[in-house]
Amino acid sequence: MNGPHDLLRESLVDFVLGNLDDAEARKVEAHLAEGCAECNAEVRELHDTLALVAALSDREPAPSAARGRILVAITQSASEERRQQGGLAGHHQSGDRQERHDRDGRDEHDVRRRRDRGDATPIFRMPMWGRAALVGLAAACLLLAVDGVQLRKERILLRNEVVLSKARIVQLESQVDESQQWADLVTAGNAQFAQLAPTPDADPAMTAWAIYDPSSRRAAIVVDSVEPNDDRDFELWAIAGGAPKSLGVITPDANGRGIVRIDAVSGDEPVAAFAVSREPKGGSPDKTAPSGPVVLVGALGD
Amino acid sequence: MAHSVNLSVADPRIPRFQGGDETVLGELYDEHADHVFSLALRILGDRSEAEDVLQETWIQAWAKRSEYRPEQASFAGWITMLARSRALDRVRRRSARVKKEAEVGLEEPTRSSPPLAEWGLLADKLRAEVASLEPQQRTALELAYWGGLSHSKISEEMGQPLGTVKTWVRSGILRLRDRVVKERTS
Ligand SMILES: [Zn+2]
């Protein structure tokens, strides 16, 4: 019973160093997957030790421009993934995924109904991310095309993702054509991004992204999972020079997505952050300050 | 346990990350991006390539998130492993280039700020442990970790028997591991 354990235990250092060939690595993975507590604990200790060893080097701050690009690319692929999963009824393994599928499955049916009756509203409108997402997803495809024995496994496992990404790129390309002026916002040399984070007052499902070009003062904000409600509205704010400025009430589409495009945010001070507040119907009576709780907020970074 | 923040299994963001909730990504990125970038830069010695690895690592982390096993690595340990493997793949593809591995060692950093502040004290202990290794053993470890060299390649480079190299690498890493475990449980 201890046969494989005793043998494989000796290989764990080489396993975490990536020194094992595919067949040996698979044996170790299988043994770990069987739940051997001792080996799992040792592998964890070794991985963490190596992370610490790596952390002994000098800190080099990651280029700030990379953040927005990477996170936008991933958010785009996540959004696409959910859409795809919504269309694949009953093919999910974990309870977690099933739950998400159910939620998004309904969205997908809504979308289909809208499509069937010829509703003119675009099904998936986020053209403002076009180029940045293309860059990220093209990188994802390149990543998967990389040579090397070690990547073979990954490639098989990720084949699905590649297909998704390719589909997404085709979709994004058409959207970029469709709305070149908003795509230009992304490629503007000094465009800044913000992911708006939920505050404790937020509905945890709500998410938002913003992009802003300080030179043209053009901005686009996408808010997802906005629950329509007859008693309240969500209002978008730009924070510039330390003061909030209303950019209007967010009107979600049937999928709960609200898109706000501002040709030029008024004022002279650069916008530092965007925020969303929960307000009575029609928005805050005072257009220079929210009257209700701020539910999402995010500072711009390049 | 004061240094265990980033190595915790119980990080509530991880199940959300694995369940496909991209809203936790910003936080995880902010916590680990400098670490990933520093590691890639150290292995590759080129900022632009290191930035590519930074991007590839996060895209890969997202794509492979369901494969991440928290019982086998903290998130930091996992993302470090992904980044190292991506960076080393690039080094291997630079077949014509002179190897940089021997130049980039586990030498004492000129600045004392470790990449992850939470690990500060632990890092000091670990640095001392690294410094106490025999020079040849340290070199073997450097070549194995930063250079990604196989044991036989290290044996060739160092002119030492394969068995000796294997022992150096294995016992060196286990010694560092023991130190980490000891510090974390004390
Ligand atoms: Zn075992």
CSV table of C-alpha atoms and ligand atoms in Angstrom, one decimal:
chain,number,residue,atom,x,y,z
A,1,MET,CA,0.0,0.0,0.0
A,2,ASN,CA,2.9,2.3,0.7
A,3,GLY,CA,4.7,1.3,-2.5
A,4,PRO,CA,3.9,4.2,-4.7
A,5,HIS,CA,4.1,6.6,-1.8
A,6,ASP,CA,7.6,5.6,-0.8
A,7,LEU,CA,8.8,5.8,-4.4
A,8,LEU,CA,7.1,9.0,-5.4
A,9,ARG,CA,7.9,10.8,-2.2
A,10,GLU,CA,11.5,10.8,-3.4
A,11,SER,CA,10.4,12.6,-6.6
A,12,LEU,CA,8.6,15.5,-5.0
A,13,VAL,CA,11.5,17.9,-5.1
A,14,ASP,CA,12.0,17.2,-8.8
A,15,PHE,CA,8.3,17.4,-9.3
A,16,VAL,CA,8.0,21.0,-8.0
A,17,LEU,CA,11.2,22.0,-9.9
A,18,GLY,CA,9.6,20.7,-13.1
A,19,ASN,CA,12.4,18.2,-13.6
A,20,LEU,CA,10.2,15.1,-14.2
A,21,ASP,CA,9.3,13.9,-17.6
A,22,ASP,CA,5.6,13.8,-18.5
A,23,ALA,CA,5.1,10.1,-17.4
A,24,GLU,CA,6.7,10.6,-14.1
A,25,ALA,CA,4.9,13.9,-13.4
A,26,ARG,CA,1.6,12.2,-14.2
A,27,LYS,CA,2.3,9.5,-11.6
A,28,VAL,CA,3.0,12.1,-9.0
A,29,GLU,CA,-0.1,14.0,-10.0
A,30,ALA,CA,-2.2,10.9,-9.7
A,31,HIS,CA,-0.8,10.1,-6.3
A,32,LEU,CA,-1.5,13.6,-5.1
A,33,ALA,CA,-5.0,13.5,-6.6
A,34,GLU,CA,-5.6,10.3,-4.6
A,35,GLY,CA,-5.3,12.5,-1.6
A,36,CYS,CA,-2.1,11.3,0.1
A,37,ALA,CA,-2.0,13.9,2.9
A,38,GLU,CA,1.7,13.6,3.5
A,39,CYS,CA,2.7,14.1,-0.1
A,40,ASN,CA,0.2,16.9,-0.7
A,41,ALA,CA,1.5,18.7,2.4
A,42,GLU,CA,5.1,18.2,1.3
A,43,VAL,CA,4.4,19.5,-2.2
A,44,ARG,CA,2.7,22.5,-0.7
A,45,GLU,CA,5.7,23.2,1.6
A,46,LEU,CA,8.1,22.9,-1.3
A,47,HIS,CA,6.1,25.2,-3.6
A,48,ASP,CA,5.8,27.8,-0.9
A,49,THR,CA,9.5,27.5,0.0
A,50,LEU,CA,10.4,28.1,-3.7
A,51,ALA,CA,8.0,31.1,-3.8
A,52,LEU,CA,9.8,32.4,-0.8
A,53,VAL,CA,13.2,31.8,-2.3
A,54,ALA,CA,12.0,33.7,-5.4
A,55,ALA,CA,10.8,36.5,-3.1
A,56,LEU,CA,14.3,37.0,-1.8
A,57,SER,CA,15.3,38.9,-4.9
A,58,ASP,CA,14.8,42.6,-5.3
A,59,ARG,CA,11.3,43.8,-5.9
A,60,GLU,CA,10.8,45.1,-9.4
A,61,PRO,CA,7.4,46.8,-9.7
A,62,ALA,CA,5.4,45.4,-12.6
A,63,PRO,CA,4.9,48.0,-15.3
A,64,SER,CA,1.7,49.9,-14.4
A,65,ALA,CA,0.4,49.9,-18.0
A,66,ALA,CA,0.2,46.1,-17.9
A,67,ARG,CA,-2.4,45.9,-15.2
A,68,GLY,CA,-5.4,47.3,-17.2
A,69,ARG,CA,-4.5,45.3,-20.3
A,70,ILE,CA,-4.2,42.0,-18.5
A,71,LEU,CA,-7.3,42.4,-16.3
A,72,VAL,CA,-9.4,43.6,-19.2
A,73,ALA,CA,-8.3,40.7,-21.3
A,74,ILE,CA,-9.2,38.2,-18.6
A,75,THR,CA,-12.5,39.8,-17.8
A,76,GLN,CA,-13.4,39.7,-21.5
A,77,SER,CA,-12.6,36.0,-21.7
A,78,ALA,CA,-14.5,35.4,-18.4
A,79,SER,CA,-17.5,37.2,-19.8
A,80,GLU,CA,-17.4,35.1,-23.0
A,81,GLU,CA,-16.9,31.9,-21.0
A,82,ARG,CA,-20.1,32.5,-19.0
A,83,ARG,CA,-21.9,33.2,-22.2
A,84,GLN,CA,-20.7,30.0,-23.7
A,85,GLN,CA,-21.5,28.0,-20.6
A,86,GLY,CA,-25.0,29.5,-20.5
A,87,GLY,CA,-25.6,27.9,-23.9
A,88,LEU,CA,-24.5,24.4,-22.9
A,89,ALA,CA,-27.3,23.1,-20.9
A,90,GLY,CA,-26.5,20.2,-18.5
A,91,HIS,CA,-22.8,19.8,-19.2
A,92,HIS,CA,-21.4,21.0,-16.0
A,93,GLN,CA,-19.5,19.2,-13.3
A,94,SER,CA,-19.3,21.2,-10.1
A,95,GLY,CA,-22.1,22.6,-8.2
A,96,ASP,CA,-20.5,26.0,-8.4
A,97,ARG,CA,-20.4,26.0,-12.1
A,98,GLN,CA,-24.0,24.7,-12.2
A,99,GLU,CA,-25.2,27.6,-10.2
A,100,ARG,CA,-23.5,30.0,-12.5
A,101,HIS,CA,-24.8,28.2,-15.5
A,102,ASP,CA,-28.4,28.5,-14.2
A,103,ARG,CA,-28.0,32.2,-13.6
A,104,ASP,CA,-26.4,32.8,-17.0
A,105,GLY,CA,-28.6,30.3,-18.7
A,106,ARG,CA,-31.5,32.6,-18.1
A,107,ASP,CA,-29.6,35.5,-19.5
A,108,GLU,CA,-28.8,33.5,-22.6
A,109,HIS,CA,-32.5,32.7,-23.1
A,110,ASP,CA,-33.3,36.4,-22.8
A,111,VAL,CA,-30.7,37.1,-25.4
A,112,ARG,CA,-32.1,34.5,-27.7
A,113,ARG,CA,-35.6,35.8,-27.3
A,114,ARG,CA,-34.3,39.3,-28.1
A,115,ARG,CA,-32.4,38.0,-31.1
A,116,ASP,CA,-35.5,36.0,-32.3
A,117,ARG,CA,-37.7,38.9,-32.3
A,118,GLY,CA,-35.2,41.0,-34.2
A,119,ASP,CA,-34.4,43.3,-31.4
A,120,ALA,CA,-31.8,45.8,-32.7
A,121,THR,CA,-29.9,46.1,-29.4
A,122,PRO,CA,-26.5,44.5,-29.9
A,123,ILE,CA,-26.3,41.3,-27.8
A,124,PHE,CA,-22.8,42.0,-26.6
A,125,ARG,CA,-21.8,45.6,-26.6
A,126,MET,CA,-18.4,46.3,-25.2
A,127,PRO,CA,-16.6,47.7,-28.2
A,128,MET,CA,-14.6,50.1,-26.0
A,129,TRP,CA,-12.5,47.2,-24.9
A,130,GLY,CA,-11.9,46.0,-28.4
A,131,ARG,CA,-8.2,46.5,-29.0
A,132,ALA,CA,-7.0,45.9,-25.5
A,133,ALA,CA,-8.9,42.6,-25.3
A,134,LEU,CA,-7.6,41.6,-28.7
A,135,VAL,CA,-4.0,42.1,-27.6
A,136,GLY,CA,-4.6,40.1,-24.5
A,137,LEU,CA,-6.4,37.3,-26.2
A,138,ALA,CA,-4.0,37.2,-29.1
A,139,ALA,CA,-1.3,36.7,-26.4
A,140,ALA,CA,-3.4,33.9,-24.9
A,141,CYS,CA,-3.5,32.2,-28.3
A,142,LEU,CA,0.2,32.7,-28.8
A,143,LEU,CA,0.8,31.3,-25.3
A,144,LEU,CA,-1.0,28.2,-26.3
A,145,ALA,CA,0.9,27.8,-29.5
A,146,VAL,CA,4.2,27.8,-27.8
A,147,ASP,CA,6.5,24.8,-28.5
A,148,GLY,CA,7.8,22.5,-25.9
A,149,VAL,CA,7.1,19.1,-24.4
A,150,GLN,CA,6.0,20.6,-21.1
A,151,LEU,CA,3.2,22.6,-22.8
A,152,ARG,CA,1.6,19.6,-24.5
A,153,LYS,CA,-0.6,18.8,-21.6
A,154,GLU,CA,-1.6,22.4,-21.1
A,155,ARG,CA,-2.5,22.7,-24.7
A,156,ILE,CA,-4.8,19.8,-24.6
A,157,LEU,CA,-6.5,21.0,-21.4
A,158,LEU,CA,-6.8,24.5,-22.8
A,159,ARG,CA,-8.0,23.6,-26.2
A,160,ASN,CA,-11.5,24.8,-25.2
A,161,GLU,CA,-10.1,28.1,-24.1
A,162,VAL,CA,-8.4,28.6,-27.4
A,163,VAL,CA,-11.6,28.0,-29.3
A,164,LEU,CA,-13.4,30.5,-27.0
A,165,SER,CA,-10.7,33.0,-27.5
A,166,LYS,CA,-10.7,32.7,-31.3
A,167,ALA,CA,-14.5,33.1,-31.3
A,168,ARG,CA,-14.1,36.1,-29.1
A,169,ILE,CA,-11.5,37.7,-31.3
A,170,VAL,CA,-13.7,37.4,-34.4
A,171,GLN,CA,-16.6,38.9,-32.4
A,172,LEU,CA,-14.5,41.7,-31.1
A,173,GLU,CA,-13.0,42.5,-34.5
A,174,SER,CA,-16.5,43.1,-35.9
A,175,GLN,CA,-17.4,45.2,-32.9
A,176,VAL,CA,-14.2,47.3,-33.4
A,177,ASP,CA,-15.3,48.0,-37.0
A,178,GLU,CA,-18.8,48.8,-35.8
A,179,SER,CA,-17.7,51.3,-33.3
A,180,GLN,CA,-14.2,52.5,-34.2
A,181,GLN,CA,-14.4,55.7,-32.3
A,182,TRP,CA,-14.9,53.9,-29.1
A,183,ALA,CA,-12.2,51.4,-29.9
A,184,ASP,CA,-9.9,54.4,-30.4
A,185,LEU,CA,-10.4,55.2,-26.8
A,186,VAL,CA,-8.7,52.0,-25.8
A,187,THR,CA,-5.8,52.6,-28.1
A,188,ALA,CA,-5.4,56.2,-27.0
A,189,GLY,CA,-1.8,56.3,-25.8
A,190,ASN,CA,-2.6,57.4,-22.3
A,191,ALA,CA,-6.0,55.8,-21.7
A,192,GLN,CA,-6.5,54.8,-18.1
A,193,PHE,CA,-8.4,51.9,-16.7
A,194,ALA,CA,-10.3,51.2,-13.5
A,195,GLN,CA,-12.0,48.2,-12.2
A,196,LEU,CA,-14.6,49.4,-9.8
A,197,ALA,CA,-14.6,47.3,-6.6
A,198,PRO,CA,-17.8,46.7,-4.6
A,199,THR,CA,-18.1,48.4,-1.2
A,200,PRO,CA,-19.9,46.6,1.7
A,201,ASP,CA,-23.1,48.3,0.5
A,202,ALA,CA,-22.9,46.6,-2.9
A,203,ASP,CA,-24.9,43.8,-4.3
A,204,PRO,CA,-21.8,41.5,-4.6
A,205,ALA,CA,-22.7,40.5,-8.2
A,206,MET,CA,-22.4,44.0,-9.5
A,207,THR,CA,-19.1,44.8,-11.3
A,208,ALA,CA,-17.9,47.7,-13.4
A,209,TRP,CA,-15.1,48.7,-15.6
A,210,ALA,CA,-14.1,52.2,-16.7
A,211,ILE,CA,-11.8,53.6,-19.3
A,212,TYR,CA,-10.8,57.2,-19.5
A,213,ASP,CA,-8.6,59.2,-21.8
A,214,PRO,CA,-7.3,62.3,-19.9
A,215,SER,CA,-6.4,64.2,-23.1
A,216,SER,CA,-9.8,64.0,-24.7
A,217,ARG,CA,-11.6,63.5,-21.4
A,218,ARG,CA,-13.7,60.8,-23.1
A,219,ALA,CA,-14.8,58.0,-20.9
A,220,ALA,CA,-16.7,54.8,-21.1
A,221,ILE,CA,-18.0,52.8,-18.2
A,222,VAL,CA,-19.7,49.3,-18.3
A,223,VAL,CA,-21.6,48.2,-15.3
A,224,ASP,CA,-22.7,44.5,-15.1
A,225,SER,CA,-25.4,42.7,-13.1
A,226,VAL,CA,-27.5,45.8,-12.4
A,227,GLU,CA,-30.8,44.5,-10.9
A,228,PRO,CA,-33.6,46.6,-12.3
A,229,ASN,CA,-35.8,48.0,-9.6
A,230,ASP,CA,-38.7,50.4,-9.6
A,231,ASP,CA,-37.7,52.0,-6.3
A,232,ARG,CA,-34.1,53.0,-7.0
A,233,ASP,CA,-31.5,53.9,-9.6
A,234,PHE,CA,-27.8,53.6,-9.8
A,235,GLU,CA,-25.9,56.8,-10.5
A,236,LEU,CA,-22.4,57.1,-12.0
A,237,TRP,CA,-19.9,59.6,-10.6
A,238,ALA,CA,-16.6,60.9,-11.8
A,239,ILE,CA,-14.3,62.1,-9.0
A,240,ALA,CA,-12.1,64.9,-10.2
A,241,GLY,CA,-10.2,67.4,-8.0
A,242,GLY,CA,-11.5,65.6,-5.0
A,243,ALA,CA,-15.1,66.3,-5.8
A,244,PRO,CA,-17.8,64.0,-7.2
A,245,LYS,CA,-19.6,65.0,-10.4
A,246,SER,CA,-22.7,63.1,-11.6
A,247,LEU,CA,-22.4,61.4,-15.0
A,248,GLY,CA,-26.1,60.4,-14.9
A,249,VAL,CA,-28.2,57.5,-13.9
A,250,ILE,CA,-27.2,54.1,-15.3
A,251,THR,CA,-29.9,52.5,-17.5
A,252,PRO,CA,-29.3,48.7,-17.7
A,253,ASP,CA,-30.4,46.7,-20.7
A,254,ALA,CA,-32.4,43.5,-20.4
A,255,ASN,CA,-29.2,41.6,-19.5
A,256,GLY,CA,-28.5,43.9,-16.6
A,257,ARG,CA,-25.7,45.7,-18.3
A,258,GLY,CA,-25.4,49.4,-18.3
A,259,ILE,CA,-23.1,51.2,-20.6
A,260,VAL,CA,-22.3,54.9,-20.2
A,261,ARG,CA,-20.3,56.8,-22.8
A,262,ILE,CA,-19.2,60.3,-22.1
A,263,ASP,CA,-17.8,62.3,-25.0
A,264,ALA,CA,-16.1,64.8,-22.6
A,265,VAL,CA,-16.2,64.7,-18.8
A,266,SER,CA,-16.8,68.4,-17.9
A,267,GLY,CA,-14.4,70.4,-15.8
A,268,ASP,CA,-10.6,71.0,-15.8
A,269,GLU,CA,-9.3,68.6,-13.1
A,270,PRO,CA,-8.3,65.2,-14.4
A,271,VAL,CA,-10.7,62.4,-13.4
A,272,ALA,CA,-9.0,60.3,-10.6
A,273,ALA,CA,-11.7,57.7,-10.0
A,274,PHE,CA,-15.2,56.6,-10.9
A,275,ALA,CA,-17.9,55.5,-8.5
A,276,VAL,CA,-21.5,54.2,-8.5
A,277,SER,CA,-24.0,55.1,-5.8
A,278,ARG,CA,-27.5,53.7,-5.0
A,279,GLU,CA,-30.0,56.5,-5.3
A,280,PRO,CA,-33.7,57.2,-5.2
A,281,LYS,CA,-35.4,57.0,-8.6
A,282,GLY,CA,-34.0,59.6,-10.9
A,283,GLY,CA,-30.7,59.9,-9.1
A,284,SER,CA,-29.3,62.1,-6.4
A,285,PRO,CA,-31.1,65.5,-6.1
A,286,ASP,CA,-27.6,67.1,-5.7
A,287,LYS,CA,-25.5,66.5,-8.8
A,288,THR,CA,-22.3,67.2,-6.9
A,289,ALA,CA,-22.7,64.5,-4.2
A,290,PRO,CA,-24.4,61.1,-3.9
A,291,SER,CA,-27.3,61.0,-1.6
A,292,GLY,CA,-27.2,57.3,-1.2
A,293,PRO,CA,-24.4,54.8,-0.4
A,294,VAL,CA,-21.5,54.3,-2.8
A,295,VAL,CA,-21.6,50.7,-4.0
A,296,LEU,CA,-18.7,50.6,-6.4
A,297,VAL,CA,-15.6,52.6,-6.6
A,298,GLY,CA,-12.3,52.4,-8.5
A,299,ALA,CA,-9.3,54.7,-9.0
A,300,LEU,CA,-7.9,55.0,-12.5
A,301,GLY,CA,-4.5,53.7,-13.3
A,302,ASP,CA,-2.6,53.5,-16.6
B,1,MET,CA,2.0,32.2,12.1
B,2,ALA,CA,2.4,36.0,11.7
B,3,HIS,CA,4.1,35.6,8.3
B,4,SER,CA,1.5,33.2,6.9
B,5,VAL,CA,-0.9,35.7,5.4
B,6,ASN,CA,0.0,35.1,1.8
B,7,LEU,CA,0.5,31.4,2.2
B,8,SER,CA,-2.9,30.8,3.7
B,9,VAL,CA,-5.1,28.0,2.4
B,10,ALA,CA,-8.2,29.8,3.7
B,11,ASP,CA,-8.0,32.9,1.5
B,12,PRO,CA,-11.7,33.5,0.8
B,13,ARG,CA,-10.9,35.0,-2.6
B,14,ILE,CA,-9.5,31.7,-3.9
B,15,PRO,CA,-12.8,29.8,-4.2
B,16,ARG,CA,-14.3,32.8,-5.9
B,17,PHE,CA,-11.3,33.0,-8.3
B,18,GLN,CA,-11.6,29.2,-9.0
B,19,GLY,CA,-15.4,29.6,-9.5
B,20,GLY,CA,-14.7,32.1,-12.3
B,21,ASP,CA,-15.4,35.3,-10.4
B,22,GLU,CA,-13.0,37.7,-12.1
B,23,THR,CA,-13.8,40.5,-9.6
B,24,VAL,CA,-11.2,39.2,-7.2
B,25,LEU,CA,-8.5,39.3,-9.9
B,26,GLY,CA,-7.6,42.9,-9.3
B,27,GLU,CA,-6.8,42.2,-5.7
B,28,LEU,CA,-4.8,39.1,-6.4
B,29,TYR,CA,-3.0,40.8,-9.2
B,30,ASP,CA,-2.1,43.7,-7.0
B,31,GLU,CA,-0.8,41.4,-4.4
B,32,HIS,CA,1.3,39.2,-6.7
B,33,ALA,CA,2.1,41.1,-9.9
B,34,ASP,CA,5.4,42.6,-8.7
B,35,HIS,CA,6.5,39.2,-7.4
B,36,VAL,CA,5.7,37.6,-10.8
B,37,PHE,CA,7.4,40.4,-12.7
B,38,SER,CA,10.5,40.4,-10.5
B,39,LEU,CA,10.9,36.6,-10.9
B,40,ALA,CA,10.5,36.8,-14.7
B,41,LEU,CA,12.9,39.7,-14.9
B,42,ARG,CA,15.5,37.9,-12.8
B,43,ILE,CA,15.3,34.8,-15.0
B,44,LEU,CA,15.1,36.6,-18.3
B,45,GLY,CA,17.0,39.8,-17.6
B,46,ASP,CA,14.8,41.7,-20.1
B,47,ARG,CA,12.0,44.0,-19.1
B,48,SER,CA,9.9,43.5,-22.2
B,49,GLU,CA,10.1,39.8,-22.1
B,50,ALA,CA,9.4,39.8,-18.4
B,51,GLU,CA,6.3,41.9,-19.1
B,52,ASP,CA,5.2,39.3,-21.6
B,53,VAL,CA,5.7,36.6,-19.0
B,54,LEU,CA,3.7,38.6,-16.5
B,55,GLN,CA,0.8,38.8,-19.0
B,56,GLU,CA,1.0,35.1,-20.0
B,57,THR,CA,1.2,34.0,-16.4
B,58,TRP,CA,-2.0,35.7,-15.4
B,59,ILE,CA,-3.9,34.6,-18.5
B,60,GLN,CA,-2.7,31.1,-17.9
B,61,ALA,CA,-3.6,31.3,-14.2
B,62,TRP,CA,-7.1,32.3,-15.2
B,63,ALA,CA,-7.4,29.6,-17.9
B,64,LYS,CA,-6.1,26.9,-15.5
B,65,ARG,CA,-7.8,28.1,-12.4
B,66,SER,CA,-9.8,24.9,-12.0
B,67,GLU,CA,-6.6,23.0,-11.9
B,68,TYR,CA,-5.1,24.9,-9.0
B,69,ARG,CA,-5.0,22.7,-5.9
B,70,PRO,CA,-4.8,24.8,-2.8
B,71,GLU,CA,-3.7,21.7,-0.8
B,72,GLN,CA,-0.6,21.6,-3.1
B,73,ALA,CA,0.5,25.3,-3.0
B,74,SER,CA,-0.6,28.6,-1.7
B,75,PHE,CA,-1.8,30.9,-4.4
B,76,ALA,CA,1.6,32.6,-4.3
B,77,GLY,CA,3.4,29.3,-4.6
B,78,TRP,CA,1.2,28.3,-7.5
B,79,ILE,CA,1.6,31.6,-9.5
B,80,THR,CA,5.3,31.5,-8.8
B,81,MET,CA,5.5,28.1,-10.3
B,82,LEU,CA,3.6,29.1,-13.4
B,83,ALA,CA,5.7,32.3,-13.9
B,84,ARG,CA,9.0,30.4,-13.4
B,85,SER,CA,8.0,27.8,-15.9
B,86,ARG,CA,6.9,30.4,-18.5
B,87,ALA,CA,10.1,32.3,-18.0
B,88,LEU,CA,12.3,29.2,-18.2
B,89,ASP,CA,10.5,28.1,-21.4
B,90,ARG,CA,11.7,31.4,-22.9
B,91,VAL,CA,15.2,30.9,-21.7
B,92,ARG,CA,15.3,27.5,-23.3
B,93,ARG,CA,14.0,28.9,-26.6
B,94,ARG,CA,16.9,31.3,-26.7
B,95,SER,CA,19.1,28.4,-27.8
B,96,ALA,CA,21.9,30.6,-29.2
B,97,ARG,CA,22.1,33.0,-26.3
B,98,VAL,CA,24.8,32.7,-23.7
B,99,LYS,CA,23.4,31.3,-20.6
B,100,LYS,CA,22.6,33.8,-17.9
B,101,GLU,CA,21.9,31.2,-15.3
B,102,ALA,CA,25.4,31.3,-13.8
B,103,GLU,CA,25.3,35.1,-13.5
B,104,VAL,CA,22.0,35.3,-11.6
B,105,GLY,CA,22.5,33.6,-8.3
B,106,LEU,CA,20.9,33.7,-4.9
B,107,GLU,CA,23.4,36.5,-4.0
B,108,GLU,CA,22.6,38.9,-1.1
B,109,PRO,CA,20.2,41.5,-2.5
B,110,THR,CA,21.6,45.0,-2.5
B,111,ARG,CA,18.3,46.4,-1.2
B,112,SER,CA,16.7,44.6,1.7
B,113,SER,CA,13.1,45.0,0.7
B,114,PRO,CA,11.7,41.5,-0.1
B,115,PRO,CA,9.1,41.4,-2.9
B,116,LEU,CA,6.3,40.5,-0.5
B,117,ALA,CA,6.3,42.6,2.6
B,118,GLU,CA,4.3,40.1,4.6
B,119,TRP,CA,7.1,37.7,4.1
B,120,GLY,CA,9.7,40.1,5.5
B,121,LEU,CA,10.8,38.3,8.6
B,122,LEU,CA,10.5,34.9,7.2
B,123,ALA,CA,12.5,36.1,4.2
B,124,ASP,CA,15.3,37.3,6.4
B,125,LYS,CA,15.5,33.8,8.1
B,126,LEU,CA,15.4,32.1,4.7
B,127,ARG,CA,18.1,34.4,3.3
B,128,ALA,CA,20.3,33.5,6.2
B,129,GLU,CA,19.7,29.8,5.5
B,130,VAL,CA,20.6,30.3,1.9
B,131,ALA,CA,23.8,32.1,2.9
B,132,SER,CA,24.7,29.2,5.2
B,133,LEU,CA,24.7,26.6,2.4
B,134,GLU,CA,28.0,25.4,1.1
B,135,PRO,CA,29.0,27.5,-2.0
B,136,GLN,CA,28.8,24.5,-4.4
B,137,GLN,CA,25.5,23.4,-3.1
B,138,ARG,CA,24.2,27.0,-3.4
B,139,THR,CA,25.4,27.1,-7.0
B,140,ALA,CA,23.7,23.8,-7.8
B,141,LEU,CA,20.4,25.2,-6.3
B,142,GLU,CA,20.7,28.4,-8.2
B,143,LEU,CA,21.2,26.5,-11.5
B,144,ALA,CA,18.3,24.3,-10.7
B,145,TYR,CA,15.8,27.0,-9.6
B,146,TRP,CA,16.7,30.1,-11.6
B,147,GLY,CA,18.4,28.4,-14.5
B,148,GLY,CA,15.9,25.5,-14.7
B,149,LEU,CA,18.8,23.2,-15.5
B,150,SER,CA,18.4,19.4,-15.2
B,151,HIS,CA,20.5,17.6,-12.8
B,152,SER,CA,22.6,16.1,-15.6
B,153,LYS,CA,23.2,19.5,-17.1
B,154,ILE,CA,24.2,20.9,-13.7
B,155,SER,CA,26.5,18.0,-13.3
B,156,GLU,CA,28.1,18.9,-16.6
B,157,GLU,CA,28.3,22.6,-15.9
B,158,MET,CA,29.9,22.1,-12.5
B,159,GLY,CA,32.0,19.1,-13.3
B,160,GLN,CA,30.5,17.2,-10.4
B,161,PRO,CA,29.1,13.6,-10.3
B,162,LEU,CA,25.4,13.4,-11.0
B,163,GLY,CA,24.6,11.8,-7.7
B,164,THR,CA,26.3,14.6,-5.8
B,165,VAL,CA,24.4,17.2,-7.7
B,166,LYS,CA,21.1,15.4,-7.0
B,167,THR,CA,21.9,15.3,-3.4
B,168,TRP,CA,22.9,18.9,-3.3
B,169,VAL,CA,19.7,20.1,-4.9
B,170,ARG,CA,17.4,17.9,-3.0
B,171,SER,CA,18.9,18.3,0.4
B,172,GLY,CA,19.3,22.1,-0.2
B,173,ILE,CA,15.7,22.6,-1.0
B,174,LEU,CA,14.6,20.3,1.8
B,175,ARG,CA,16.7,22.3,4.2
B,176,LEU,CA,15.2,25.6,3.1
B,177,ARG,CA,11.8,23.9,3.3
B,178,ASP,CA,12.5,22.8,6.9
B,179,ARG,CA,13.5,26.3,7.8
B,180,VAL,CA,10.3,27.8,6.4
B,181,VAL,CA,8.1,25.2,8.1
B,182,LYS,CA,9.9,25.8,11.4
B,183,GLU,CA,9.6,29.6,11.2
B,184,ARG,CA,6.0,29.4,10.2
B,185,THR,CA,5.0,27.1,13.0
B,186,SER,CA,7.0,28.9,15.7
C,1,ZN,ZN,2.2,10.0,-0.6
